[in-house]
Tab-separated table of C-alpha atoms in Angstrom:
chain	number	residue	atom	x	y	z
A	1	UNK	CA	-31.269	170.912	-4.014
A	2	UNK	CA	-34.027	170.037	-6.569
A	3	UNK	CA	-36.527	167.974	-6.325
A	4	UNK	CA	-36.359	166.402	-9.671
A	5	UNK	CA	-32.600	165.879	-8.306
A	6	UNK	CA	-34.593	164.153	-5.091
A	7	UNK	CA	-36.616	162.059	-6.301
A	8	UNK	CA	-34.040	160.836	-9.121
A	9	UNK	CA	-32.641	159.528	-6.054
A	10	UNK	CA	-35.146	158.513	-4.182
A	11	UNK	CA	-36.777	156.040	-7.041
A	12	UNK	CA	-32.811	154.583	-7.442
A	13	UNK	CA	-32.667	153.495	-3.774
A	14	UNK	CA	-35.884	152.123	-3.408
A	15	UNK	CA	-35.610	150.170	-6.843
A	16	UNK	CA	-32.559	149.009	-5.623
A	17	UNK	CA	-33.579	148.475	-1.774
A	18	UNK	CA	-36.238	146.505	-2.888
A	19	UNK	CA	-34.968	144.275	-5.082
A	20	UNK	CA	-31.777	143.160	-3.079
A	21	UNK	CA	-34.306	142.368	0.115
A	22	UNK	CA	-36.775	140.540	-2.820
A	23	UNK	CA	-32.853	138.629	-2.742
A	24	UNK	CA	-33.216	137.628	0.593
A	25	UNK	CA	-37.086	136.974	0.810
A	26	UNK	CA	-37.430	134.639	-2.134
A	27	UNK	CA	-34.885	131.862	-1.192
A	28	UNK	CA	-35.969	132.266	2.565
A	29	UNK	CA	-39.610	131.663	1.394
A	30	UNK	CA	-38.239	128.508	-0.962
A	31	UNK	CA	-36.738	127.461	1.967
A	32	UNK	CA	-39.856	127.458	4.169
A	33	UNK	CA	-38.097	130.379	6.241
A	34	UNK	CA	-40.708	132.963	8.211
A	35	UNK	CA	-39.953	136.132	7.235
A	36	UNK	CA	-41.543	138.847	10.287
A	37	UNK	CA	-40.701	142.133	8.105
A	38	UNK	CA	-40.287	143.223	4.316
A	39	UNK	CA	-39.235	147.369	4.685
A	40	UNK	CA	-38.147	149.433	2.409
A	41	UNK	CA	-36.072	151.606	4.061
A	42	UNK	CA	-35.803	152.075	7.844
A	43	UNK	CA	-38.551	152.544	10.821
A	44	UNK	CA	-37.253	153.024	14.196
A	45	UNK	CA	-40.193	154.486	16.489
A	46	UNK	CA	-42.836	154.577	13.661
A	47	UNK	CA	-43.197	153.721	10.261
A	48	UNK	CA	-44.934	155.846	6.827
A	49	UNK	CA	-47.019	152.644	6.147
A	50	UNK	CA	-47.513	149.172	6.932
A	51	UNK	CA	-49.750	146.258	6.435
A	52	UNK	CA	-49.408	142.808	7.412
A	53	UNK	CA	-50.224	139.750	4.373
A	54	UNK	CA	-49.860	136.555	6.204
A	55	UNK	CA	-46.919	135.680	8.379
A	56	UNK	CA	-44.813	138.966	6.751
A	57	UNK	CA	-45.533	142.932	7.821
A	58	UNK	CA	-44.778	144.659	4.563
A	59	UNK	CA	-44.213	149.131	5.457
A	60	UNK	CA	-42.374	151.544	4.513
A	61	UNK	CA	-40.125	153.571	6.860
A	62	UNK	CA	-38.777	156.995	6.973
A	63	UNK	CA	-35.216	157.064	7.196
A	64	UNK	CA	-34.433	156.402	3.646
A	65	UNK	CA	-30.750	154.661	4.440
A	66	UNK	CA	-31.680	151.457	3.254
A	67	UNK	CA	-34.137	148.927	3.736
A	68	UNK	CA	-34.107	145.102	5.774
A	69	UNK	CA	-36.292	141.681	5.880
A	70	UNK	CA	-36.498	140.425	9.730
A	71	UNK	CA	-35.927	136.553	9.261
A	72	UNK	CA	-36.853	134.847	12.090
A	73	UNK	CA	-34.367	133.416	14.332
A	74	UNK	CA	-31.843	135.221	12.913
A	75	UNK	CA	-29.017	137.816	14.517
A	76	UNK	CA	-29.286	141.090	12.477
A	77	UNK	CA	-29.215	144.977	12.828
A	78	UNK	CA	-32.922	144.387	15.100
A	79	UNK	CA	-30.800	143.219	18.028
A	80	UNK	CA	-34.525	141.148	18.944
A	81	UNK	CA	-32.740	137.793	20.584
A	82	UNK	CA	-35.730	137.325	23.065
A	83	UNK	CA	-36.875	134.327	20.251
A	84	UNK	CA	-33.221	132.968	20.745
A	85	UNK	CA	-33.504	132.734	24.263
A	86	UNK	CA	-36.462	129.517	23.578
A	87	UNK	CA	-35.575	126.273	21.670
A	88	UNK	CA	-35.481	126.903	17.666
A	89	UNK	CA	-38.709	126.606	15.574
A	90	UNK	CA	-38.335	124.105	12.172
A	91	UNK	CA	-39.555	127.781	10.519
A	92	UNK	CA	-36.860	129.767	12.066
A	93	UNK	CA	-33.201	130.325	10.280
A	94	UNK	CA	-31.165	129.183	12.559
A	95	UNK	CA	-32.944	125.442	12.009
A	96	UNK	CA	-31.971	125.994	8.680
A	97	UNK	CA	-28.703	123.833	7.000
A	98	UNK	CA	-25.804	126.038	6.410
A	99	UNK	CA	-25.899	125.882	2.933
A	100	UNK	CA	-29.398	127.347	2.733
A	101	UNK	CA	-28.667	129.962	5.297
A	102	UNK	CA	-25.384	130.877	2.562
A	103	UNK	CA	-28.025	131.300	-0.461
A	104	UNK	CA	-30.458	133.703	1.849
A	105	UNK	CA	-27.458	135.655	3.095
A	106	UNK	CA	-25.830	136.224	-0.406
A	107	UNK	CA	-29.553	136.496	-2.267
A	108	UNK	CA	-29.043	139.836	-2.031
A	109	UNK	CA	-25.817	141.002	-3.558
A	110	UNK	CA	-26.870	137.948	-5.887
A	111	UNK	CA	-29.285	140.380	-7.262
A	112	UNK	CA	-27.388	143.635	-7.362
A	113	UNK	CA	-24.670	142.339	-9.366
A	114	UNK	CA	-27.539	140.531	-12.028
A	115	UNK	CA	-29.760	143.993	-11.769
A	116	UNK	CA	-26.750	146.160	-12.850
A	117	UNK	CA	-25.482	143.153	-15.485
A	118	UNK	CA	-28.836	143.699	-16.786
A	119	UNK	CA	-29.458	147.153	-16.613
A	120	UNK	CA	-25.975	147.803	-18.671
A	121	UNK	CA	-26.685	145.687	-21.241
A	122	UNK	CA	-30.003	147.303	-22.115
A	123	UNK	CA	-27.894	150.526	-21.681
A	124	UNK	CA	-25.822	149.245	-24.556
A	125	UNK	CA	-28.534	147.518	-26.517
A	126	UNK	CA	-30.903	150.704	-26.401
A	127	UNK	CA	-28.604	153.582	-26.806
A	128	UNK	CA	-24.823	152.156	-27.842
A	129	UNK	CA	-22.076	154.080	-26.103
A	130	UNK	CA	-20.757	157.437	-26.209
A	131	UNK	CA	-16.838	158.173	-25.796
A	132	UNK	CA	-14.140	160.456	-26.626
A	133	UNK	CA	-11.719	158.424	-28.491
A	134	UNK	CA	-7.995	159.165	-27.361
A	135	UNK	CA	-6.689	157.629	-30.304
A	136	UNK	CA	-8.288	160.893	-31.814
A	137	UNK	CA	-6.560	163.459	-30.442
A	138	UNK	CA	-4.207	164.074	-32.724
A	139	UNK	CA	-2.141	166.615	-31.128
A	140	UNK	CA	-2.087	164.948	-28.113
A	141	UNK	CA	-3.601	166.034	-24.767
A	142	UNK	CA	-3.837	169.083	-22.833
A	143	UNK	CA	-2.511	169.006	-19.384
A	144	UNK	CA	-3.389	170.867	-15.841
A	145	UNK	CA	-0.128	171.255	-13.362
A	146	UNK	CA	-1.990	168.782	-11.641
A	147	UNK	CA	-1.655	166.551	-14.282
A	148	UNK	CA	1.844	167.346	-15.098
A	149	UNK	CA	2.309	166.383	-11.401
A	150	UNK	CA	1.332	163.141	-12.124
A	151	UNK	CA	3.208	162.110	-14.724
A	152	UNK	CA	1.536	163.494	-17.695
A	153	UNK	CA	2.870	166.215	-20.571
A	154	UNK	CA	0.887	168.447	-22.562
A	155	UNK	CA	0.861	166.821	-26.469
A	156	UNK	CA	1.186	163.212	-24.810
A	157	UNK	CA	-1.182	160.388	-26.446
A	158	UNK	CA	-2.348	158.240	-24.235
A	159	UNK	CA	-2.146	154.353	-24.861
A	160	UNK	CA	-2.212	152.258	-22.017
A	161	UNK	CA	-3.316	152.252	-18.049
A	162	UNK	CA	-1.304	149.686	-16.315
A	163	UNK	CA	-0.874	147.744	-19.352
A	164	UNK	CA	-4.417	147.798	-20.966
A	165	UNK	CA	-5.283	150.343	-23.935
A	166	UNK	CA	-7.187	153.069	-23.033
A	167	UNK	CA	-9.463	154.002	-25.310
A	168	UNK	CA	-12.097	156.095	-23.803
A	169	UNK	CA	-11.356	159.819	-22.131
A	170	UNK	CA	-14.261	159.222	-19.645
A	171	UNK	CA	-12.743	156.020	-18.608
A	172	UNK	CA	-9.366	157.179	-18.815
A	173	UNK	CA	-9.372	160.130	-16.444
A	174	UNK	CA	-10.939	157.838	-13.553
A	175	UNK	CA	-8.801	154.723	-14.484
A	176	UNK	CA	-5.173	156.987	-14.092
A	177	UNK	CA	-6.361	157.799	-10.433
A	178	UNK	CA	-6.119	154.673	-9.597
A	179	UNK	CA	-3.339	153.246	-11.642
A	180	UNK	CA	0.203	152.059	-11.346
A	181	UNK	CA	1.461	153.269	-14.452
A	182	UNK	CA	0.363	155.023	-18.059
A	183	UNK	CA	1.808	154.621	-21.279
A	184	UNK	CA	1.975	157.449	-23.630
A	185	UNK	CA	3.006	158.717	-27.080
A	186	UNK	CA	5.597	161.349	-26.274
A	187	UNK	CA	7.421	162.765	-28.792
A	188	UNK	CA	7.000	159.879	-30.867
A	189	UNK	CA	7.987	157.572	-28.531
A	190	UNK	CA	6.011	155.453	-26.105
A	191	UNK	CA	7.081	156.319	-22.658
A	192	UNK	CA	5.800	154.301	-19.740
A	193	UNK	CA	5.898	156.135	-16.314
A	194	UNK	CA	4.481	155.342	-12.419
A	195	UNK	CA	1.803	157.751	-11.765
A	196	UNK	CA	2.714	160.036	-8.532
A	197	UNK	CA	0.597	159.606	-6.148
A	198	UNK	CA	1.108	163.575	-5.082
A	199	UNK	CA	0.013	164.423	-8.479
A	200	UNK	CA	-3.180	162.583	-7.871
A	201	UNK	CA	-3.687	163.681	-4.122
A	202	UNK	CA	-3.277	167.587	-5.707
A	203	UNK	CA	-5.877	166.711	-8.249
A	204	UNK	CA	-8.510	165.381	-6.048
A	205	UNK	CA	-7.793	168.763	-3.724
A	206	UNK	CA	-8.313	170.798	-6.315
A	207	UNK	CA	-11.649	169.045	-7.486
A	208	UNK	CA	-10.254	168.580	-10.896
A	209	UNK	CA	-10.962	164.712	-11.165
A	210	UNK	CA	-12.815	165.374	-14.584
A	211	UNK	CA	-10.178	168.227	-15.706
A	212	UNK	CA	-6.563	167.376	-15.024
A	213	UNK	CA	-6.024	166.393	-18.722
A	214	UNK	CA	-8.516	167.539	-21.678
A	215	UNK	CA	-8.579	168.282	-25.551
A	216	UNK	CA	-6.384	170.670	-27.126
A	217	UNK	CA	-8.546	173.515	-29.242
A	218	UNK	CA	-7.503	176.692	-30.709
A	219	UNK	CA	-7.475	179.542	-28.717
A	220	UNK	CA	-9.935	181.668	-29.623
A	221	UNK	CA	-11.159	184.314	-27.246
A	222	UNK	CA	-14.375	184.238	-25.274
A	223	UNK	CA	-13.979	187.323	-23.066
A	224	UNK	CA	-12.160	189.423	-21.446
A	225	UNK	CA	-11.450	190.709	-18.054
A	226	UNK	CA	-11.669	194.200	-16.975
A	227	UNK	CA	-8.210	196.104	-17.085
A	228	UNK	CA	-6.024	193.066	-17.516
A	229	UNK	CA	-3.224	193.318	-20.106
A	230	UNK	CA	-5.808	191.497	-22.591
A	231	UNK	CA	-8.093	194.439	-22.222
A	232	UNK	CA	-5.331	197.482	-21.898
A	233	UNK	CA	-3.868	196.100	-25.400
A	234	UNK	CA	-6.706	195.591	-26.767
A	235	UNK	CA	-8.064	191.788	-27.347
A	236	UNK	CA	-11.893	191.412	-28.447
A	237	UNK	CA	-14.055	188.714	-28.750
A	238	UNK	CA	-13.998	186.611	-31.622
A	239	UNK	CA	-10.077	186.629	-31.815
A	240	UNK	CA	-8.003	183.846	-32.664
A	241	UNK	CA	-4.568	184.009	-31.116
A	242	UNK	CA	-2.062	182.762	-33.805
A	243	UNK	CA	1.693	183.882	-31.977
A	244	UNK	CA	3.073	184.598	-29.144
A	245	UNK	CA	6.200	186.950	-29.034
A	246	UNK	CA	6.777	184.991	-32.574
A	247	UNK	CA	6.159	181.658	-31.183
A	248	UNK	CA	2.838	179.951	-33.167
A	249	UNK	CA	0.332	179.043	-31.123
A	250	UNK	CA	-2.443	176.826	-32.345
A	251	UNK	CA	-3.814	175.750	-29.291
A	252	UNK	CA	-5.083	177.899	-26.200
A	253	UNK	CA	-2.916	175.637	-23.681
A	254	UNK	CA	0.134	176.796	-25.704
A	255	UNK	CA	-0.819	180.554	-25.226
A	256	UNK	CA	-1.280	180.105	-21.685
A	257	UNK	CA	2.381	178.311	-21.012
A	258	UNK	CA	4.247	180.953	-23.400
A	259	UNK	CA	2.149	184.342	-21.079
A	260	UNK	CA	2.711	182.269	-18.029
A	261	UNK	CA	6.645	182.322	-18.415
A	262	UNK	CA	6.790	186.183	-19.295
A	263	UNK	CA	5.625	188.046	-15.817
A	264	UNK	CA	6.036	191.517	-16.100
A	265	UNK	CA	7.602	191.538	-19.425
A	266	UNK	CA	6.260	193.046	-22.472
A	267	UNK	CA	5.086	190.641	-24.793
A	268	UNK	CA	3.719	190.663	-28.591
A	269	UNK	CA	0.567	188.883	-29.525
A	270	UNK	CA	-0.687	188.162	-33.396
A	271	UNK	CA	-4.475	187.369	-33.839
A	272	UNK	CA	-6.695	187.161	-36.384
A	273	UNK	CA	-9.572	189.109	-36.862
A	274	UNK	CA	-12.051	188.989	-39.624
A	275	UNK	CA	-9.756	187.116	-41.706
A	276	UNK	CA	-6.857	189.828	-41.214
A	277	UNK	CA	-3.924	189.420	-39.117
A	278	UNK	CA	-3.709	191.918	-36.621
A	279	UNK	CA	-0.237	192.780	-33.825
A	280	UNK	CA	-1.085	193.619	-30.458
A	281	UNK	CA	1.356	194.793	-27.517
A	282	UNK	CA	1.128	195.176	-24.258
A	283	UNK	CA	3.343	194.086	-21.013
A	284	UNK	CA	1.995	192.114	-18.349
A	285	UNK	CA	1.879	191.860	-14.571
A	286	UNK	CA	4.236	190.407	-12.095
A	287	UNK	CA	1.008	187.867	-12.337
A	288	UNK	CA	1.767	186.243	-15.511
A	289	UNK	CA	-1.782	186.325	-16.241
A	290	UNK	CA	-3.414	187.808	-19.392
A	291	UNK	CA	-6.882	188.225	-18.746
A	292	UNK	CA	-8.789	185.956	-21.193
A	293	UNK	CA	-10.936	183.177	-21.217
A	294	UNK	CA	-10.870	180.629	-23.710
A	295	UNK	CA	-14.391	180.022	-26.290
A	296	UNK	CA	-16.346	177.102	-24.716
A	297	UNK	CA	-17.793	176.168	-27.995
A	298	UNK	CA	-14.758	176.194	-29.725
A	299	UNK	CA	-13.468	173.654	-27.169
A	300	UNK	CA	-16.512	171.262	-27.325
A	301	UNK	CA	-16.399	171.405	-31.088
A	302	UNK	CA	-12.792	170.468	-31.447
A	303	UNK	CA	-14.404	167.534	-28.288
A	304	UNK	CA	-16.605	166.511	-30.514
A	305	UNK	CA	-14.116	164.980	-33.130
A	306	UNK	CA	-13.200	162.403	-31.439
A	307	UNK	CA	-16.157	161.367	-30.596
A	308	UNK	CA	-17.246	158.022	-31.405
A	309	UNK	CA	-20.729	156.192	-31.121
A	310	UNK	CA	-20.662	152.377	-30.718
A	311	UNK	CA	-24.174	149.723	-30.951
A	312	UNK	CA	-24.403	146.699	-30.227
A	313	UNK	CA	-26.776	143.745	-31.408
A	314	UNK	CA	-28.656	141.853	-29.102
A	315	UNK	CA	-26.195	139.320	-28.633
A	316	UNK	CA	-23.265	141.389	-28.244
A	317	UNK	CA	-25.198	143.887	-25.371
A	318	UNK	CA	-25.179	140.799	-23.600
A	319	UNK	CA	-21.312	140.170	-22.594
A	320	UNK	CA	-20.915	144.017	-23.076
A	321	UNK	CA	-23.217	144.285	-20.044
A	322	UNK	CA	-21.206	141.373	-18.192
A	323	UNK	CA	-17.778	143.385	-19.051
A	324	UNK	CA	-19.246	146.891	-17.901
A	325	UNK	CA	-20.539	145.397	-14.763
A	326	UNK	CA	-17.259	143.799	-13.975
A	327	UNK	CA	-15.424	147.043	-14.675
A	328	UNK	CA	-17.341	149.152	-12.206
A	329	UNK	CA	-16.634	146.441	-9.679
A	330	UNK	CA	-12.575	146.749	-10.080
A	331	UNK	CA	-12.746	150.437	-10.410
A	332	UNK	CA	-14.619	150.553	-7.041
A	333	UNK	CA	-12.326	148.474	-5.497
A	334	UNK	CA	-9.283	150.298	-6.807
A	335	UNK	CA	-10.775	153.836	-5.035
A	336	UNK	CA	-9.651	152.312	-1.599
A	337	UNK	CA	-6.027	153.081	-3.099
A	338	UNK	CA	-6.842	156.602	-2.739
A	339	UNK	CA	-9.490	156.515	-0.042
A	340	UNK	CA	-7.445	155.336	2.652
A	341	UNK	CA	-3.832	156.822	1.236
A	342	UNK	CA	-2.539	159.590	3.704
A	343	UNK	CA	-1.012	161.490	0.829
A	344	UNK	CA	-4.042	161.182	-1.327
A	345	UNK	CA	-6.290	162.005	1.230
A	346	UNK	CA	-9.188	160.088	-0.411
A	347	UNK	CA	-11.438	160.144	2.392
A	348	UNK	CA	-12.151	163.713	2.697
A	349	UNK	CA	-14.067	163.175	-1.092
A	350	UNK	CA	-16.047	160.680	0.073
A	351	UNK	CA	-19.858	161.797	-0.057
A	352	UNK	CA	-22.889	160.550	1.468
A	353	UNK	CA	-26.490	161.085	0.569
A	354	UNK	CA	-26.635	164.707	0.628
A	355	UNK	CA	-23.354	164.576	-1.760
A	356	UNK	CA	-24.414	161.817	-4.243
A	357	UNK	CA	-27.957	163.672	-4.678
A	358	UNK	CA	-26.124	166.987	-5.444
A	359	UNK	CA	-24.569	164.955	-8.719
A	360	UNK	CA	-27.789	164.011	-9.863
A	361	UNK	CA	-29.016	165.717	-12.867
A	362	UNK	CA	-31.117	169.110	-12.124
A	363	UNK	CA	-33.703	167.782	-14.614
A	364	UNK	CA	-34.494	163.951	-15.049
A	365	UNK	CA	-32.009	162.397	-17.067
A	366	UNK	CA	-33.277	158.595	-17.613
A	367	UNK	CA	-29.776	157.177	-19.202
A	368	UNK	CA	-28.008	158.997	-16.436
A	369	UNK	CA	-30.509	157.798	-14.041
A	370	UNK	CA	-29.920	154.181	-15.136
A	371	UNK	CA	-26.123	154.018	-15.515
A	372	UNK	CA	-26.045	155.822	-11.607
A	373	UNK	CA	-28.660	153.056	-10.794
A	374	UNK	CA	-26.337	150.305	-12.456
A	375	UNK	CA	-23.422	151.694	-10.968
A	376	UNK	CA	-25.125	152.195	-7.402
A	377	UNK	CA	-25.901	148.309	-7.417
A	378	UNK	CA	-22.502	147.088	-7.942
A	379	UNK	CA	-21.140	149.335	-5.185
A	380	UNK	CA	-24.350	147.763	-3.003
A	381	UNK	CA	-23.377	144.544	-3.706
A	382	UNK	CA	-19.323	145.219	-3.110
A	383	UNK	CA	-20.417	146.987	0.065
A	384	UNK	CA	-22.431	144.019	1.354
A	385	UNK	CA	-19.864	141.304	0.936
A	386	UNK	CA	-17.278	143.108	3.075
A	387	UNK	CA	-16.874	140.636	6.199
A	388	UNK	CA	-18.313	143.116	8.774
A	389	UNK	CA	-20.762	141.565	11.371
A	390	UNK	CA	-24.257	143.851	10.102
A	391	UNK	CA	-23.899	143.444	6.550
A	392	UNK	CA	-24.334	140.387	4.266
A	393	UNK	CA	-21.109	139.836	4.418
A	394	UNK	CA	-21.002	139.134	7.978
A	395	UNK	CA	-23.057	136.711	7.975
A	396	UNK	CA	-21.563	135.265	5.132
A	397	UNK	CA	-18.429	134.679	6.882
A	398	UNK	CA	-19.924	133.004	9.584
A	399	UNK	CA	-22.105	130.385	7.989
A	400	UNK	CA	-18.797	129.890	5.845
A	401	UNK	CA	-16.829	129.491	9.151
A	402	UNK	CA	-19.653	126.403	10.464
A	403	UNK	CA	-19.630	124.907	7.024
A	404	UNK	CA	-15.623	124.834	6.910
A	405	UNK	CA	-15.258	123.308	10.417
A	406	UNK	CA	-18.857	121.679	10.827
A	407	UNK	CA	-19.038	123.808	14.647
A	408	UNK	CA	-21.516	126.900	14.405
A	409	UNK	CA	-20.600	130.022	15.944
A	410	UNK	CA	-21.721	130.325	19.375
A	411	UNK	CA	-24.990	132.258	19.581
A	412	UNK	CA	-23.775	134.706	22.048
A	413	UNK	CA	-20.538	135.350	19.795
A	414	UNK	CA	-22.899	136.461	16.854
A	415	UNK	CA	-24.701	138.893	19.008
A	416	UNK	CA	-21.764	140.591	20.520
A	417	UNK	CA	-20.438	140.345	16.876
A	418	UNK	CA	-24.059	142.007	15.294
A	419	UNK	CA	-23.816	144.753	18.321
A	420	UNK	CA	-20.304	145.713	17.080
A	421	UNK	CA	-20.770	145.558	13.660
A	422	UNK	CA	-23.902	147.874	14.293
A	423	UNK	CA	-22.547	150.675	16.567
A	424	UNK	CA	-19.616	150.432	13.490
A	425	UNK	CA	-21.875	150.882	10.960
A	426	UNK	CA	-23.967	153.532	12.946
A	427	UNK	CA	-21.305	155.669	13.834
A	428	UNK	CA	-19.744	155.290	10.054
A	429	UNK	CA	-22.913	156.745	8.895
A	430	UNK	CA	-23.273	159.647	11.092
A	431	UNK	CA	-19.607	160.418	10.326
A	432	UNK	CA	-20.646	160.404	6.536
A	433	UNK	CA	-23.721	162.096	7.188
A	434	UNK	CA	-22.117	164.734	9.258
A	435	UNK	CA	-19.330	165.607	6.501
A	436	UNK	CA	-22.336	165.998	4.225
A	437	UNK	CA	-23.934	168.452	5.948
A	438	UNK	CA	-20.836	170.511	7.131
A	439	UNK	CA	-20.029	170.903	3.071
A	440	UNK	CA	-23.737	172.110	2.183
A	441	UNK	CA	-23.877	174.559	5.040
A	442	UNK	CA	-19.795	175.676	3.660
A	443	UNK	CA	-20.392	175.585	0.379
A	444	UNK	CA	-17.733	172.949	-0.594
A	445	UNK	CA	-19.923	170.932	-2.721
């Protein structure tokens, strides 16, 4: 692991640990609230650094899973209730009126969701967007068995994910993952089919979430493997496959599909080689395989026509930041589908901080930096709301519970409630942690 690819990932959680518990400090401070602690990230036993300013013990800890502000007279993830046990101070949260106690608890998701709003619309102001446009492809799409297993068909043009156009590649091959249904241009007619779910549970085995469906590009040859049919009838590098046993083949995909369905027949192939057409022969294995691997520049180059470069003014970065935010949020949402879906088998993808700094880049990247930063504090925020006692969200529900029926919850219910939630949350995080590490030490990241 690098270290450009560690602290990448570093700076992103403590920008973003930071300014969610700056969510929580500032209102609690408004609200004449004591605030005992202000960490970023954790410090059980000992701490990097600390110094105390006032009434508040700012530090920094070592366990870099997140980061906390110790309210007083609050239940949280401290478990401290000896200042319970004694009547509540006018400074102390639990003095406080619901409604205030709501605005501390949410302060900090509050912030996530405005940080990434913000960071996406400079995103689009600064540097406009990058996409493949699918309306570009003009022979359609390139499909995986994988992606034939969901649904899709080499030469199809897609045109809508569960209704909505699909513009965008990037976008696209994400979105179907999670979708109902896709509508394509098949045979020049739009077809609208349910995306199998086994299709997408053999994608995400076969780690082909960015490769199930790509461009189509001619097949040129990049090289060649050692005493494969390729090499025995004598393919070089440089040529472009035009026919297969008389069928034309402008695209690689096509080549592949017409060897694939001849194993251990003979087959003929035409190429052309500085600019003259040339027959080869040879018969292949009971494999089906030829032996070639298709020019990577030739591929990105016939990519790079659909590409398509969008700016935006001031004005219009604004609501394009709103609508980017707001997509990340449903997309994350829509990965439980998958996540906890026995045939998908979702879970087994799931990463945890030894996986997420593996996909940073090797050297810094500052737009990729800022759109996983972005993207990181949506997910914070979605993560925090959940209704589990130990995050926001649990606390949230509570204080929602008093206002609704104008009881609070018993004291002794929100500890047993914090303790749960905690041991929950501890033992999720080992779990994570733990599947980390046994994919470094196996190789299966």
């Amino acid at each position: 692991m690098a270290l450009q690819q560690l602290f990448q990932f570093i700076l992103s959680i403590s920008i973003l640990v930071i300014l969610h518990e700056l969510g929580h400090f500032i209102p609690a401070k408004l609200f004449k609230t004591k605030v005992e602690k202000f960490y970023l990230f954790f410090d059980p036993w000992f701490s990097i650094a600390k110094k105390k300013i006032g009434e508040t013990e700012y530090g920094i800890g070592w366990l870099p899973f997140g980061g906390y502000v110790k309210i007083a007279g609050m239940v949280d993830e401290s478990m401290d209730t000896e200042q319970l046990k004694k009547p509540a101070e006018p400074w102390e949260f639990r003095s406080k009126p619901a409604w205030q106690r709501l605005i501390i608890m949410l302060g900090g998701v509050t912030v996530n969701f405005f940080l990434a709003w913000l960071i996406y619309s400079c995103l689009s102001y600064f540097n406009g967007e990058k996409y493949y446009d699918n309306s570009k492809f003009d022979a359609g799409i390139a499909v995986t068995s994988e992606g034939a297993k969901m649904g899709l068909k080499t030469g199809d043009k897609i045109l809508k994910i569960d209704g909505k156009p699909a513009e965008r590649m990037q976008s696209s091959i994400m979105n179907m993952l999670f979708a109902n249904n896709v509508t394509v241009l098949r045979d020049g007619k739009e077809v609208t089919f349910p995306v199998n779910e086994d299709g997408v549970a053999e994608v995400l085995k076969a780690n082909e979430a960015k490769l199930y469906f790509s461009n189509r590009f001619p097949a040129v040859v990049d090289s060649i493997v050692a005493n494969y049919p390729a090499d025995k009838m004598g393919l070089k590098t440089g040529d472009k496959i035009i026919e297969v046993n008389g069928q034309p083949t402008p695209y690689y995909d096509l080549v592949t599909k017409n060897i694939s369905e001849n194993p251990g027949k003979e087959i003929s192939i035409k190429v052309e080689r500085n600019n003259q057409i040339v027959v080869l022969n040879t018969t292949l294995g009971k494999d089906g395989k030829l032996g070639i691997f298709p020019n990577p520049a030739i591929a990105q180059k016939s990519l790079d026509k659909t590409e398509v470069v969008k700016n935006y003014t001031f004005l219009e970065a604004i609501p394009r930041g709103f609508e980017r935010t707001i997509d990340v949020l449903v997309m994350q949402i829509k990965q439980f589908k998958i996540i906890f879906n026995s045939k998908t088998e979702g879970y087994k993808k799931v990463s945890g901080p030894i996986g997420i700094i593996k996909q940073m880049p090797k050297t810094i990247n500052w737009e990729f930096f800022w759109s996983f930063t972005a993207m990181f504090s949506v997910w914070l925020a979605f993560l925090n709301l959940i209704p589990i006692p130990g995050l926001d969200g649990g606390h949230v529900m509570f204080t929602l519970w008093e206002m609704i029926t104008g009881k609070p919850v018993p004291q002794k219910v929100l500890e047993n409630a914090q303790m749960i939630g905690v041991i929950f949350l501890l033992g999720l995080m080992v779990l994570i942690f733990g599947s980390d590490i046994v994919k470094w030490i196996t190789g299966k990241f």
